[in-house]
Short mmCIF file of N, CA and C and ligand atoms in Angstrom, two decimals:
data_model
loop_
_atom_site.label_atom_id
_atom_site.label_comp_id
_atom_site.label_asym_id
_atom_site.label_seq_id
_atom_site.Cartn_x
_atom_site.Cartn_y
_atom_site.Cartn_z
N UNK A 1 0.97 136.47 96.25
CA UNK A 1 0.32 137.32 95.21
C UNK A 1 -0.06 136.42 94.04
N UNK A 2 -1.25 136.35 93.58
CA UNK A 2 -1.57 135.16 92.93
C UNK A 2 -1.28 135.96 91.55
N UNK A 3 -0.73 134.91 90.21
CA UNK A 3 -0.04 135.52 89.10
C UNK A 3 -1.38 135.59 88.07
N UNK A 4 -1.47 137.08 87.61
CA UNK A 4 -2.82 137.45 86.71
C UNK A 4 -2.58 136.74 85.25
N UNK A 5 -3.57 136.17 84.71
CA UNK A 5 -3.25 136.01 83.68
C UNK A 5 -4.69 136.46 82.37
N UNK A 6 -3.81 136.73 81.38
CA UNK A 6 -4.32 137.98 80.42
C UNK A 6 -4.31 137.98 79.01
N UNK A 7 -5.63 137.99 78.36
CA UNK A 7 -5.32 138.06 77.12
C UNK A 7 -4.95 139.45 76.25
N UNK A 8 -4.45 139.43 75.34
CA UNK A 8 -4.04 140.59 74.24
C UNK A 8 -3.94 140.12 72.89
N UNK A 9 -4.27 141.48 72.17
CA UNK A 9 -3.63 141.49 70.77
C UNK A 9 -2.62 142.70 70.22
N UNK A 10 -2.01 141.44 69.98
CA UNK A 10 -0.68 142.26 69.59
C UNK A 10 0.38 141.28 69.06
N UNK A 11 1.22 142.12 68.22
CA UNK A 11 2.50 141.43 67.81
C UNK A 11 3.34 141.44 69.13
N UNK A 12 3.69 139.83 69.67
CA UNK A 12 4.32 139.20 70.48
C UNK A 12 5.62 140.12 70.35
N UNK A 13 6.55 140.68 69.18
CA UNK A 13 7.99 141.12 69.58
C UNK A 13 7.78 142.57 69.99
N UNK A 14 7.05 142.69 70.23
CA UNK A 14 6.80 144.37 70.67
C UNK A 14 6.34 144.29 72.36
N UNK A 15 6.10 143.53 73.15
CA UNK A 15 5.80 143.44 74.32
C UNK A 15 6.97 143.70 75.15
N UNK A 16 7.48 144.27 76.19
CA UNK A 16 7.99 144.61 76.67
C UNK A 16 7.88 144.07 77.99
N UNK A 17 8.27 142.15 78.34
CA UNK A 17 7.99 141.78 79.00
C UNK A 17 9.20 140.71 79.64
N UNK A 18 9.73 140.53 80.55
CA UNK A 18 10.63 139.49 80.82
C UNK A 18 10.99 138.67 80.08
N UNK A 19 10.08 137.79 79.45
CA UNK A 19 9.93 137.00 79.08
C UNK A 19 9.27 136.47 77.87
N UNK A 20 9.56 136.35 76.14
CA UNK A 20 8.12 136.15 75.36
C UNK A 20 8.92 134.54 74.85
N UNK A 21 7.70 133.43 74.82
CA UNK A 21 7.70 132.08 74.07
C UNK A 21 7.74 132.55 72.83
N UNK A 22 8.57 131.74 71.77
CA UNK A 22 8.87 131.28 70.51
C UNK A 22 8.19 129.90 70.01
N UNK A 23 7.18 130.16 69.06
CA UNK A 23 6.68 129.02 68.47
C UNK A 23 7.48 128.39 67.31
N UNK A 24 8.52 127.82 67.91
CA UNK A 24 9.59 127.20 67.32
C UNK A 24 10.08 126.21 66.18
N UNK A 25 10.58 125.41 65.33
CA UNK A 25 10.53 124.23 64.89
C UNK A 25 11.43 123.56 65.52
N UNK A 26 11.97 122.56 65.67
CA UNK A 26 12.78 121.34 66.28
C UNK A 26 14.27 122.13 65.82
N UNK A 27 14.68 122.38 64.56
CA UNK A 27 15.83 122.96 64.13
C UNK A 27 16.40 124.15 65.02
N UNK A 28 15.55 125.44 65.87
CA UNK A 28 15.48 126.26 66.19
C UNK A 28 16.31 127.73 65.42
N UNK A 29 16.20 127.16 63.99
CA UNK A 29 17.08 127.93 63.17
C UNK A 29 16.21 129.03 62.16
N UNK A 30 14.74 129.14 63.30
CA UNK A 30 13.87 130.46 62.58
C UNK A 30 13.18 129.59 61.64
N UNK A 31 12.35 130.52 61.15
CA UNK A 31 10.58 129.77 60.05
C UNK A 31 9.86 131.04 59.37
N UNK A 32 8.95 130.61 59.38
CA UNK A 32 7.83 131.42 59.65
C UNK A 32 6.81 131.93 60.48
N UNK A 33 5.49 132.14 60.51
CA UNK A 33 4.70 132.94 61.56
C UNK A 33 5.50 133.47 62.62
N UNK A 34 5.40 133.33 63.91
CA UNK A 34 5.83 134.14 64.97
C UNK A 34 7.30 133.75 65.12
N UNK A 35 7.73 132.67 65.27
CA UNK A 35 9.41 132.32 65.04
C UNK A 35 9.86 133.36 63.70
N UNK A 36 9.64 133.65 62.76
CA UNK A 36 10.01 134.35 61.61
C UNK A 36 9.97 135.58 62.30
N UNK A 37 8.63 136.05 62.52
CA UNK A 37 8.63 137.79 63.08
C UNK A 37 9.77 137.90 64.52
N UNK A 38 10.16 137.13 65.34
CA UNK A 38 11.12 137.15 66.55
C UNK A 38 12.47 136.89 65.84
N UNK A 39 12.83 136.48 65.06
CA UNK A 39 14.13 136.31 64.62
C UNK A 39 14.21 138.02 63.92
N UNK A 40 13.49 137.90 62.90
CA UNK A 40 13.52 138.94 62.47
C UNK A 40 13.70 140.86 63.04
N UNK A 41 13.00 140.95 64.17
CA UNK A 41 12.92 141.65 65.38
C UNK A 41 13.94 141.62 66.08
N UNK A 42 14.57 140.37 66.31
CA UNK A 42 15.79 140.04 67.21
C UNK A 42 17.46 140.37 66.53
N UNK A 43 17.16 140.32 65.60
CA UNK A 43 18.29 140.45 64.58
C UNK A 43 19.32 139.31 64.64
N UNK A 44 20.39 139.40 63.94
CA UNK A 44 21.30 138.14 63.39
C UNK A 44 21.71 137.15 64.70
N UNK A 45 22.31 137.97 65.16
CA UNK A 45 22.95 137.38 66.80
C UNK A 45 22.22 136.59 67.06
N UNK A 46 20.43 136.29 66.86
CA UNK A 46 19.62 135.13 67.51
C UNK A 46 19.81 133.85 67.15
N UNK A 47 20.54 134.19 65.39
CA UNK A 47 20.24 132.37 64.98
C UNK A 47 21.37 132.06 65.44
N UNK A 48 22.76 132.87 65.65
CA UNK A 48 24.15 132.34 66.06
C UNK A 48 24.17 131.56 67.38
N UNK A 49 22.95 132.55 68.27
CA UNK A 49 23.21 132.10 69.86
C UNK A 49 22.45 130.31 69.46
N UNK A 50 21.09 130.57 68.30
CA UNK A 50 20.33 129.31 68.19
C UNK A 50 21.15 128.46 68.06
N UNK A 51 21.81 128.40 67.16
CA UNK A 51 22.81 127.59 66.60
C UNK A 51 23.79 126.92 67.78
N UNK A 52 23.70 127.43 68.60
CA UNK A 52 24.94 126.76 69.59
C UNK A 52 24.02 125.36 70.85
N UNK A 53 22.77 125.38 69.84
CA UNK A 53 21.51 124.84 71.03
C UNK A 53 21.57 123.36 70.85
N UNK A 54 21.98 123.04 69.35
CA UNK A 54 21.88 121.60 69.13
C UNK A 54 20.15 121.63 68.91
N UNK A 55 19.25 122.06 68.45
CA UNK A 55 17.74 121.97 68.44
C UNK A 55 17.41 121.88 69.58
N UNK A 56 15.86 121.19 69.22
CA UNK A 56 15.11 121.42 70.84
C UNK A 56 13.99 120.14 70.01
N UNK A 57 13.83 119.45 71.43
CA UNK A 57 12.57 118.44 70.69
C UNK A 57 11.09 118.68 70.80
N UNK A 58 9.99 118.22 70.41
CA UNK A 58 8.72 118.84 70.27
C UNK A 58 8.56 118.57 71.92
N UNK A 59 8.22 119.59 72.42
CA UNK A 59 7.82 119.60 73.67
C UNK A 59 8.71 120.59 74.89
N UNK A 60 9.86 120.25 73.97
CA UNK A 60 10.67 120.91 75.33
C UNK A 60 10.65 122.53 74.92
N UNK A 61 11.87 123.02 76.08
CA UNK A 61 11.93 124.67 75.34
C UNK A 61 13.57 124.66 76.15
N UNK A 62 14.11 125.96 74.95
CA UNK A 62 15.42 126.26 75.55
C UNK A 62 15.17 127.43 75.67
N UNK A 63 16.04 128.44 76.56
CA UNK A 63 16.41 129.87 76.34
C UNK A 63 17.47 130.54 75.66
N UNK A 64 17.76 131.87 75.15
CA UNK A 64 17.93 132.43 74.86
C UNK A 64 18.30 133.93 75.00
N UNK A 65 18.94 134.17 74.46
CA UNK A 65 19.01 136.22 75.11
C UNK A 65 17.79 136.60 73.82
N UNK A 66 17.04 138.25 73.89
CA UNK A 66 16.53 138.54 73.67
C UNK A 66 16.91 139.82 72.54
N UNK A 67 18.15 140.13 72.42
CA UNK A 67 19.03 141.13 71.92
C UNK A 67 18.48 142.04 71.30
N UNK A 68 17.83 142.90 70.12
CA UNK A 68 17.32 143.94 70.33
C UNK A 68 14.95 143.89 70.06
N UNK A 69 14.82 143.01 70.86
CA UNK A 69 14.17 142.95 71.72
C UNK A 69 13.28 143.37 72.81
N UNK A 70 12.39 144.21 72.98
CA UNK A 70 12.69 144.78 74.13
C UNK A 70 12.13 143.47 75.37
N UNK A 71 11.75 142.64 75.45
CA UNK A 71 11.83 141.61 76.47
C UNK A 71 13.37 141.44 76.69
N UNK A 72 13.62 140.46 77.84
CA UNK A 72 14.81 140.05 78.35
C UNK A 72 15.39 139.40 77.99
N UNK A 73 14.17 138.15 77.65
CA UNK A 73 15.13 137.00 77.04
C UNK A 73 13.70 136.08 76.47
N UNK A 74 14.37 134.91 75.45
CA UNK A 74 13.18 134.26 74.78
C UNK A 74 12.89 133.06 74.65
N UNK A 75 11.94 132.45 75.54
CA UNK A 75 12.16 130.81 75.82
C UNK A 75 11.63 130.28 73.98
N UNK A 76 12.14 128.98 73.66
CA UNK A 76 11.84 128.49 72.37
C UNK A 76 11.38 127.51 72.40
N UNK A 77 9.93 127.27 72.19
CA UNK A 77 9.73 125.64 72.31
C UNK A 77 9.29 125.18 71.26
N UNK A 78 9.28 124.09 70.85
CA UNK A 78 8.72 123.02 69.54
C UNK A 78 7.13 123.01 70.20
N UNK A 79 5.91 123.13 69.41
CA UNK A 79 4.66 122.30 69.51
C UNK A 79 4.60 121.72 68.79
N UNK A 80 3.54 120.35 69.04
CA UNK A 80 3.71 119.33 67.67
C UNK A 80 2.65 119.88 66.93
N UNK A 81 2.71 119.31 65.59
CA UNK A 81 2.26 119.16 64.30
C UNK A 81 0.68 118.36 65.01
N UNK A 82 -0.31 118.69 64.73
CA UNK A 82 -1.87 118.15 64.85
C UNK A 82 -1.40 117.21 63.75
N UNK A 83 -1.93 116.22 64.96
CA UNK A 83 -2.17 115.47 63.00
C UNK A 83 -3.85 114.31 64.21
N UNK A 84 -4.91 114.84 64.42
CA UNK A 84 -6.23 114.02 64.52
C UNK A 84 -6.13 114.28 66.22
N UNK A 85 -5.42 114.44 66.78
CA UNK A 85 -5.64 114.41 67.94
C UNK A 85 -5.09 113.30 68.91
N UNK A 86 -5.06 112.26 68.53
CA UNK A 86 -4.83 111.24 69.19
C UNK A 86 -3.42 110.38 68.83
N UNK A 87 -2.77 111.04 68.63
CA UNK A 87 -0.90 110.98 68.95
C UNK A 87 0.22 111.66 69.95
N UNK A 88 -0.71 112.08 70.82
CA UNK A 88 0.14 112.80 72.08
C UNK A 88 0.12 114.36 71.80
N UNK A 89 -0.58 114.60 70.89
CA UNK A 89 -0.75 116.21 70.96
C UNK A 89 -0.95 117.18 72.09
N UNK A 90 -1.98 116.81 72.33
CA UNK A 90 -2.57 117.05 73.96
C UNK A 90 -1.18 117.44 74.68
N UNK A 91 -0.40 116.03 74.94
CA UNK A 91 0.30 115.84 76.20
C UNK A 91 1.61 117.09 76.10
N UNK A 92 2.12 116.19 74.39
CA UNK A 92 2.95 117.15 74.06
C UNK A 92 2.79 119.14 73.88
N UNK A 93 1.64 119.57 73.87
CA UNK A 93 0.97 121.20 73.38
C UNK A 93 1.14 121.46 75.16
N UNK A 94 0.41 120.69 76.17
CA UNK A 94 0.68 121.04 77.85
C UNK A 94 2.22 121.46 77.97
N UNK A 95 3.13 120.56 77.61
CA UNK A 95 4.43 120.17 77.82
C UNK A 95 5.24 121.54 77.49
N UNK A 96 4.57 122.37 76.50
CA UNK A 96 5.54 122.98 75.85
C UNK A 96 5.32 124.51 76.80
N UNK A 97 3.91 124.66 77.24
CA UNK A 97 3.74 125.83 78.57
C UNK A 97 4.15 125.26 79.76
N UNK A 98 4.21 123.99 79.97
CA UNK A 98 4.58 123.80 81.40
C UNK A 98 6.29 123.95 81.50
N UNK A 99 6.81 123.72 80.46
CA UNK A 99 8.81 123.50 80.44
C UNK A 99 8.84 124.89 80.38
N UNK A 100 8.18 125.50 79.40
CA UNK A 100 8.15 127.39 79.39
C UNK A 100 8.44 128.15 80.79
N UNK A 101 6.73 127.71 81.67
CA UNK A 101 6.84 128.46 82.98
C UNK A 101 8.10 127.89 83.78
N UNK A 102 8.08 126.71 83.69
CA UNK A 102 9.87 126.43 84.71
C UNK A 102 10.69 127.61 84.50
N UNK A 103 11.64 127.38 82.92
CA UNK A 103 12.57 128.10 82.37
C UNK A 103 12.21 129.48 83.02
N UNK A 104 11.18 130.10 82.98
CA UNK A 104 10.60 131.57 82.83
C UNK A 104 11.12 131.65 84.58
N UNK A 105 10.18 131.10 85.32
CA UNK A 105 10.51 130.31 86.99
C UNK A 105 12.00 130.71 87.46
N UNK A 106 12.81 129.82 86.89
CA UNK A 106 14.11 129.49 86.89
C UNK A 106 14.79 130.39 86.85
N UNK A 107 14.23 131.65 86.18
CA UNK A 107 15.17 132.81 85.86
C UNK A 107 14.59 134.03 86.27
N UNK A 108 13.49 133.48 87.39
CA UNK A 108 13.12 134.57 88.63
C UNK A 108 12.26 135.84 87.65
N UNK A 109 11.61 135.39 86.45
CA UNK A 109 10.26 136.24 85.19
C UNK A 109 9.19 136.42 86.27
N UNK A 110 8.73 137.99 85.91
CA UNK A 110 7.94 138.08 86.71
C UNK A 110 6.85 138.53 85.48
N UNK A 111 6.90 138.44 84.50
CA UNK A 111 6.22 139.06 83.07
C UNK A 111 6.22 137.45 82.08
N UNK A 112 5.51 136.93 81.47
CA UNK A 112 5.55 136.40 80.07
C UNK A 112 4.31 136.37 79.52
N UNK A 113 4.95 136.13 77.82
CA UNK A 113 4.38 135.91 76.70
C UNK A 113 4.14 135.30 75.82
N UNK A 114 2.66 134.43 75.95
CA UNK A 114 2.93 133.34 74.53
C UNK A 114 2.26 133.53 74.00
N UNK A 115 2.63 133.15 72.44
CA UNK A 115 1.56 133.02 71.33
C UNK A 115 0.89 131.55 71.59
N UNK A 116 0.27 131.49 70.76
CA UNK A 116 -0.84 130.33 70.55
C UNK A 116 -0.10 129.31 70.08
N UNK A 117 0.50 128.72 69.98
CA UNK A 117 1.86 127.71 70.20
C UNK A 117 0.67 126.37 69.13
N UNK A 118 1.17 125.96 68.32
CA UNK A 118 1.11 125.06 67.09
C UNK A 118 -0.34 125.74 66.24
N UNK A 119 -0.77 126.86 66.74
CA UNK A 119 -2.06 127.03 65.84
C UNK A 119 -2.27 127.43 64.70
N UNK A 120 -0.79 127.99 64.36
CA UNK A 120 -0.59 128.02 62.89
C UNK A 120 -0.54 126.84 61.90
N UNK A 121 1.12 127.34 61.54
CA UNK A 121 1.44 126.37 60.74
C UNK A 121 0.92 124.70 60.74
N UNK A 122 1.33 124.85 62.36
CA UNK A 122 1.29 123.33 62.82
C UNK A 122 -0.12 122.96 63.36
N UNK A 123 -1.19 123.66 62.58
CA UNK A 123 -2.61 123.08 62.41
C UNK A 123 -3.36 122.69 63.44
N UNK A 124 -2.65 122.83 64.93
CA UNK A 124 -3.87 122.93 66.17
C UNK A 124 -5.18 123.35 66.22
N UNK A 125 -6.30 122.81 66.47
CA UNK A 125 -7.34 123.58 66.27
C UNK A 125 -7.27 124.67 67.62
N UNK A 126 -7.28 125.79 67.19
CA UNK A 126 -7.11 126.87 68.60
C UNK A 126 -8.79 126.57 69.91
N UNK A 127 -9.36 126.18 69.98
CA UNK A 127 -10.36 126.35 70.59
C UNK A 127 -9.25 124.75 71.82
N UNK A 128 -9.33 123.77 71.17
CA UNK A 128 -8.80 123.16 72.04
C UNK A 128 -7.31 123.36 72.55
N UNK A 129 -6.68 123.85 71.74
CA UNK A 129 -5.40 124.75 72.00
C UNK A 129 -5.46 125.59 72.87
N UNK A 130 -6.35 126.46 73.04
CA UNK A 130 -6.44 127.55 73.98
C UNK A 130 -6.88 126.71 75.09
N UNK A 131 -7.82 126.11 75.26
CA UNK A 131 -7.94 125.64 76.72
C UNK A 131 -6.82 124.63 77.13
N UNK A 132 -6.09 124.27 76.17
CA UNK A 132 -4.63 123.23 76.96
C UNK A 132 -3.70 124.40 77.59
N UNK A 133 -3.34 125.58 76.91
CA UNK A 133 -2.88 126.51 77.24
C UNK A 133 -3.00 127.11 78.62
N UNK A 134 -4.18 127.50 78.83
CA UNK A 134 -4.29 128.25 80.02
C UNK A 134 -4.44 126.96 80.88
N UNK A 135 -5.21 125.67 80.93
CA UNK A 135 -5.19 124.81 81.90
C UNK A 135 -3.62 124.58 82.27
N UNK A 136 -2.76 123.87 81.53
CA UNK A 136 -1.47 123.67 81.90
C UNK A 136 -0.62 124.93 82.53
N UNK A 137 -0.76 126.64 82.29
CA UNK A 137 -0.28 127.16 83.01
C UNK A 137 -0.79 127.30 84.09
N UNK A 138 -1.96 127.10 83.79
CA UNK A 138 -2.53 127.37 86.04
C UNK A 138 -1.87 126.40 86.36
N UNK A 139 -1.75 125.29 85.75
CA UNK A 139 -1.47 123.93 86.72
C UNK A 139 0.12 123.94 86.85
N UNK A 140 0.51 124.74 86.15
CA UNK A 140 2.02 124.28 86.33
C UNK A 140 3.06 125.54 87.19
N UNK A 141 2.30 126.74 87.33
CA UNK A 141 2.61 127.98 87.85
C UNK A 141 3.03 127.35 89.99
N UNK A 142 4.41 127.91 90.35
CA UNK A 142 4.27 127.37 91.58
C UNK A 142 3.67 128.10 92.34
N UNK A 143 3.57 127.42 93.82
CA UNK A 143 2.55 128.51 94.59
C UNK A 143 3.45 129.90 94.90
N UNK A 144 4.66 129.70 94.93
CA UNK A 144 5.87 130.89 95.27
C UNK A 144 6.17 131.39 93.76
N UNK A 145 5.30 131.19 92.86
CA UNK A 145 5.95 131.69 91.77
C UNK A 145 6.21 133.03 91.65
N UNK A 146 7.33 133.52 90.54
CA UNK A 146 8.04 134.46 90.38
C UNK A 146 7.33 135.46 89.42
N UNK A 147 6.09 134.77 89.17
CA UNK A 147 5.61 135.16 87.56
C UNK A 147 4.47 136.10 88.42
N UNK A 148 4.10 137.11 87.93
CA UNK A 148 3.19 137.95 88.38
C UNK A 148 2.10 138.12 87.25
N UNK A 149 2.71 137.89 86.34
CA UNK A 149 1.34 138.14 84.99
C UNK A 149 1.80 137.39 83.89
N UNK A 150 0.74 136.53 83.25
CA UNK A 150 1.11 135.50 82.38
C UNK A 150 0.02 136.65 80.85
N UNK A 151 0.45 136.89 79.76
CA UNK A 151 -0.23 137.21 78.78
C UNK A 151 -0.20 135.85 77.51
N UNK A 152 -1.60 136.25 77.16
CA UNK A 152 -1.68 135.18 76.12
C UNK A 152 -1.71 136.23 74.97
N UNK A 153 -0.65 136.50 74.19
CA UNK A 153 -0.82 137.47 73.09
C UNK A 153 -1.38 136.93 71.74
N UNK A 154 -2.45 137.44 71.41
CA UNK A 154 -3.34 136.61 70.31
C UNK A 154 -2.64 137.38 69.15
N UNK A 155 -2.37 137.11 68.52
CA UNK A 155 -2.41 137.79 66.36
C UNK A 155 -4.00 138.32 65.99
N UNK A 156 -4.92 137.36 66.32
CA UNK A 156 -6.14 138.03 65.71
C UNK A 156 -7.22 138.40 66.49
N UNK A 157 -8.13 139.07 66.52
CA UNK A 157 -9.16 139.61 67.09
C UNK A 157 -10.53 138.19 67.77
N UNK A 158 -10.42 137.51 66.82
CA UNK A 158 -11.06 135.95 66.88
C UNK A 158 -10.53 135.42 67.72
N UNK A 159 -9.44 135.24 67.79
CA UNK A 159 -8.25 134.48 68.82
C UNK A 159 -8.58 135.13 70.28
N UNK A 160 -8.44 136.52 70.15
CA UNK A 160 -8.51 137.47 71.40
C UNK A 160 -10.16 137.07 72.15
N UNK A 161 -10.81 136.81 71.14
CA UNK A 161 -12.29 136.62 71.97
C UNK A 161 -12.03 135.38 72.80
N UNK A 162 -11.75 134.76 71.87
CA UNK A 162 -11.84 133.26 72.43
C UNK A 162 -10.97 132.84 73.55
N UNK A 163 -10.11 133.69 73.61
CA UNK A 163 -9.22 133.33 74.66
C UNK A 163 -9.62 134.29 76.21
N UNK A 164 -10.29 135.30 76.20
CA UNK A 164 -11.04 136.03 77.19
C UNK A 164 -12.60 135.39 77.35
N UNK A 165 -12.69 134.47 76.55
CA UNK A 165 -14.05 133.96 76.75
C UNK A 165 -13.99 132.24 78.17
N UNK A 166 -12.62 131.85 77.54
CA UNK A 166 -11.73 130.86 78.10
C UNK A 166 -11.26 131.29 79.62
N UNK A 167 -10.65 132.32 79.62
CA UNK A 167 -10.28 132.94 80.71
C UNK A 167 -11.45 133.16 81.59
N UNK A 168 -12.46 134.23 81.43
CA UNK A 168 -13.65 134.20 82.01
C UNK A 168 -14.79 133.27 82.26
N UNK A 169 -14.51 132.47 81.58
CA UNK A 169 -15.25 131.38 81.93
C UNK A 169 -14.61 130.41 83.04
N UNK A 170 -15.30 128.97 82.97
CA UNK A 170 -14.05 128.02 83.66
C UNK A 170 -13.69 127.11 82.94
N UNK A 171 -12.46 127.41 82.22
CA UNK A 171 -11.45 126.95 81.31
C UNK A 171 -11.67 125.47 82.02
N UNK A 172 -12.23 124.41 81.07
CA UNK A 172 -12.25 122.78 81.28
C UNK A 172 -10.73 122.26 81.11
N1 APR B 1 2.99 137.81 67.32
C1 APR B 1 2.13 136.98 67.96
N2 APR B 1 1.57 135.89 67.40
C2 APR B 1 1.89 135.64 66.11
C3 APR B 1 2.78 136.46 65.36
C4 APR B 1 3.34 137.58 66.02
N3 APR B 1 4.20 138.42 65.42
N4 APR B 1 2.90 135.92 64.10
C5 APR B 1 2.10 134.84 64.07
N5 APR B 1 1.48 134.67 65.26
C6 APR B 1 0.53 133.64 65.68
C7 APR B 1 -0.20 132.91 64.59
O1 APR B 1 -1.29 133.70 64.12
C8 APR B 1 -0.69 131.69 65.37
O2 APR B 1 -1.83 132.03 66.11
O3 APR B 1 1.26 132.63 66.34
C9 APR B 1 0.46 131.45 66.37
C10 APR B 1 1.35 130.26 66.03
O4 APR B 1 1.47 130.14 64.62
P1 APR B 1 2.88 129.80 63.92
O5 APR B 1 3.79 130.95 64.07
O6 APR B 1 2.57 129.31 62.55
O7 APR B 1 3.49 128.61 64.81
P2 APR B 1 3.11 127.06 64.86
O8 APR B 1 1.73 126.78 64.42
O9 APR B 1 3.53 126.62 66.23
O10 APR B 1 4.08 126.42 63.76
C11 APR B 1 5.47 126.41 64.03
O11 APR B 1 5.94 127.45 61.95
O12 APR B 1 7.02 129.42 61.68
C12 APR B 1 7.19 128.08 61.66
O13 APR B 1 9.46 127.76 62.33
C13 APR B 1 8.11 127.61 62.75
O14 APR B 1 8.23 125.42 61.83
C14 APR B 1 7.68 126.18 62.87
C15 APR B 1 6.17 126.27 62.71
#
């Protein structure tokens, strides 16, 4: 069954999905943009369980329980900081959906959810963001995968085009 994948808008802690990504910092001790709204949503218990993680480095992702939540549980990954393009951004922004779908994989998700992973704070330009995004999950999804529907949950309406424009097209 080949795994659908889908854009939306919507606030990421309201999805009701196996699985939603955390656009994280290295500390994993909560922020702002979407890490702020998931802690917040998740209530206290998240930074205690965070806290027992030792951080997470730009690229990787840990899990988590999801506690009041309605997903299951919440993978956390670091994206790096843009800074021109040509410091491993690229490699590292792939890295952080491909360790995602494992974890997600690993724990037999048949649902996930990511936000747009460094396009905030951490200054990604989303147009090339979005196509690292969906390229690295096709490429990293197994052929037996567990995942049945991958959502790309956008924040803005701009975001939402562009990422169904990406999808429908053929994502380079
Ligand atoms: N649901 C879905 N997407 C959201 C939400 C939400 N509730 N809130 C924000 N976003 C979107 C933003 O609009 C952006 O498109 O998530 C995307 C990622 O933006 P940031 O949250 O700023 O994440 P990032 O750019 O990866 O920066 C990470 O910001 O919040 C801090 O602690 C975090 O230091 C870390 C840094």
């Amino acid at each position: 069954m080949p795994t659908l994948l889908r854009a939306i808008q919507s606030d990421i802690t309201k999805l009701p999905v196996d699985a939603i990504v955390n656009a994280a910092n290295s500390s994993l001790l909560g922020g702002g943009g979407v890490d702020g709204a998931i802690h917040r949503a998740a209530g206290p218990d998240l930074v205690h369980e965070c806290r027992l993680l030792g951080g997470c480095k730009t690229g990787e992702a840990k899990v988590t329980k999801a506690y009041r939540l309605p997903a299951q549980f919440i993978i956390h990954t670091v994206g790096p900081v843009w800074n021109g393009g040509d410091k491993g951004e690229p490699e590292l922004l792939a890295s952080c959906y491909r360790k995602s779908i494992a974890l997600a994989e690993e724990r037999s998700a048949a649902s996930i959810a990511f936000p747009s992973i460094s396009t905030g704070v951490y200054g990604y330009p989303i147009e090339s963001a979005a196509q690292i995004a969906i390229r690295s999950v096709r490429d990293s999804l197994r052929t037996d995968s567990s995942i049945q529907e991958i959502l790309f949950c956008c924040f803005s309406a701009e975001d939402l085009r562009l990422y169904e424009r990406l999808l429908n097209g053929t994502a380079r």
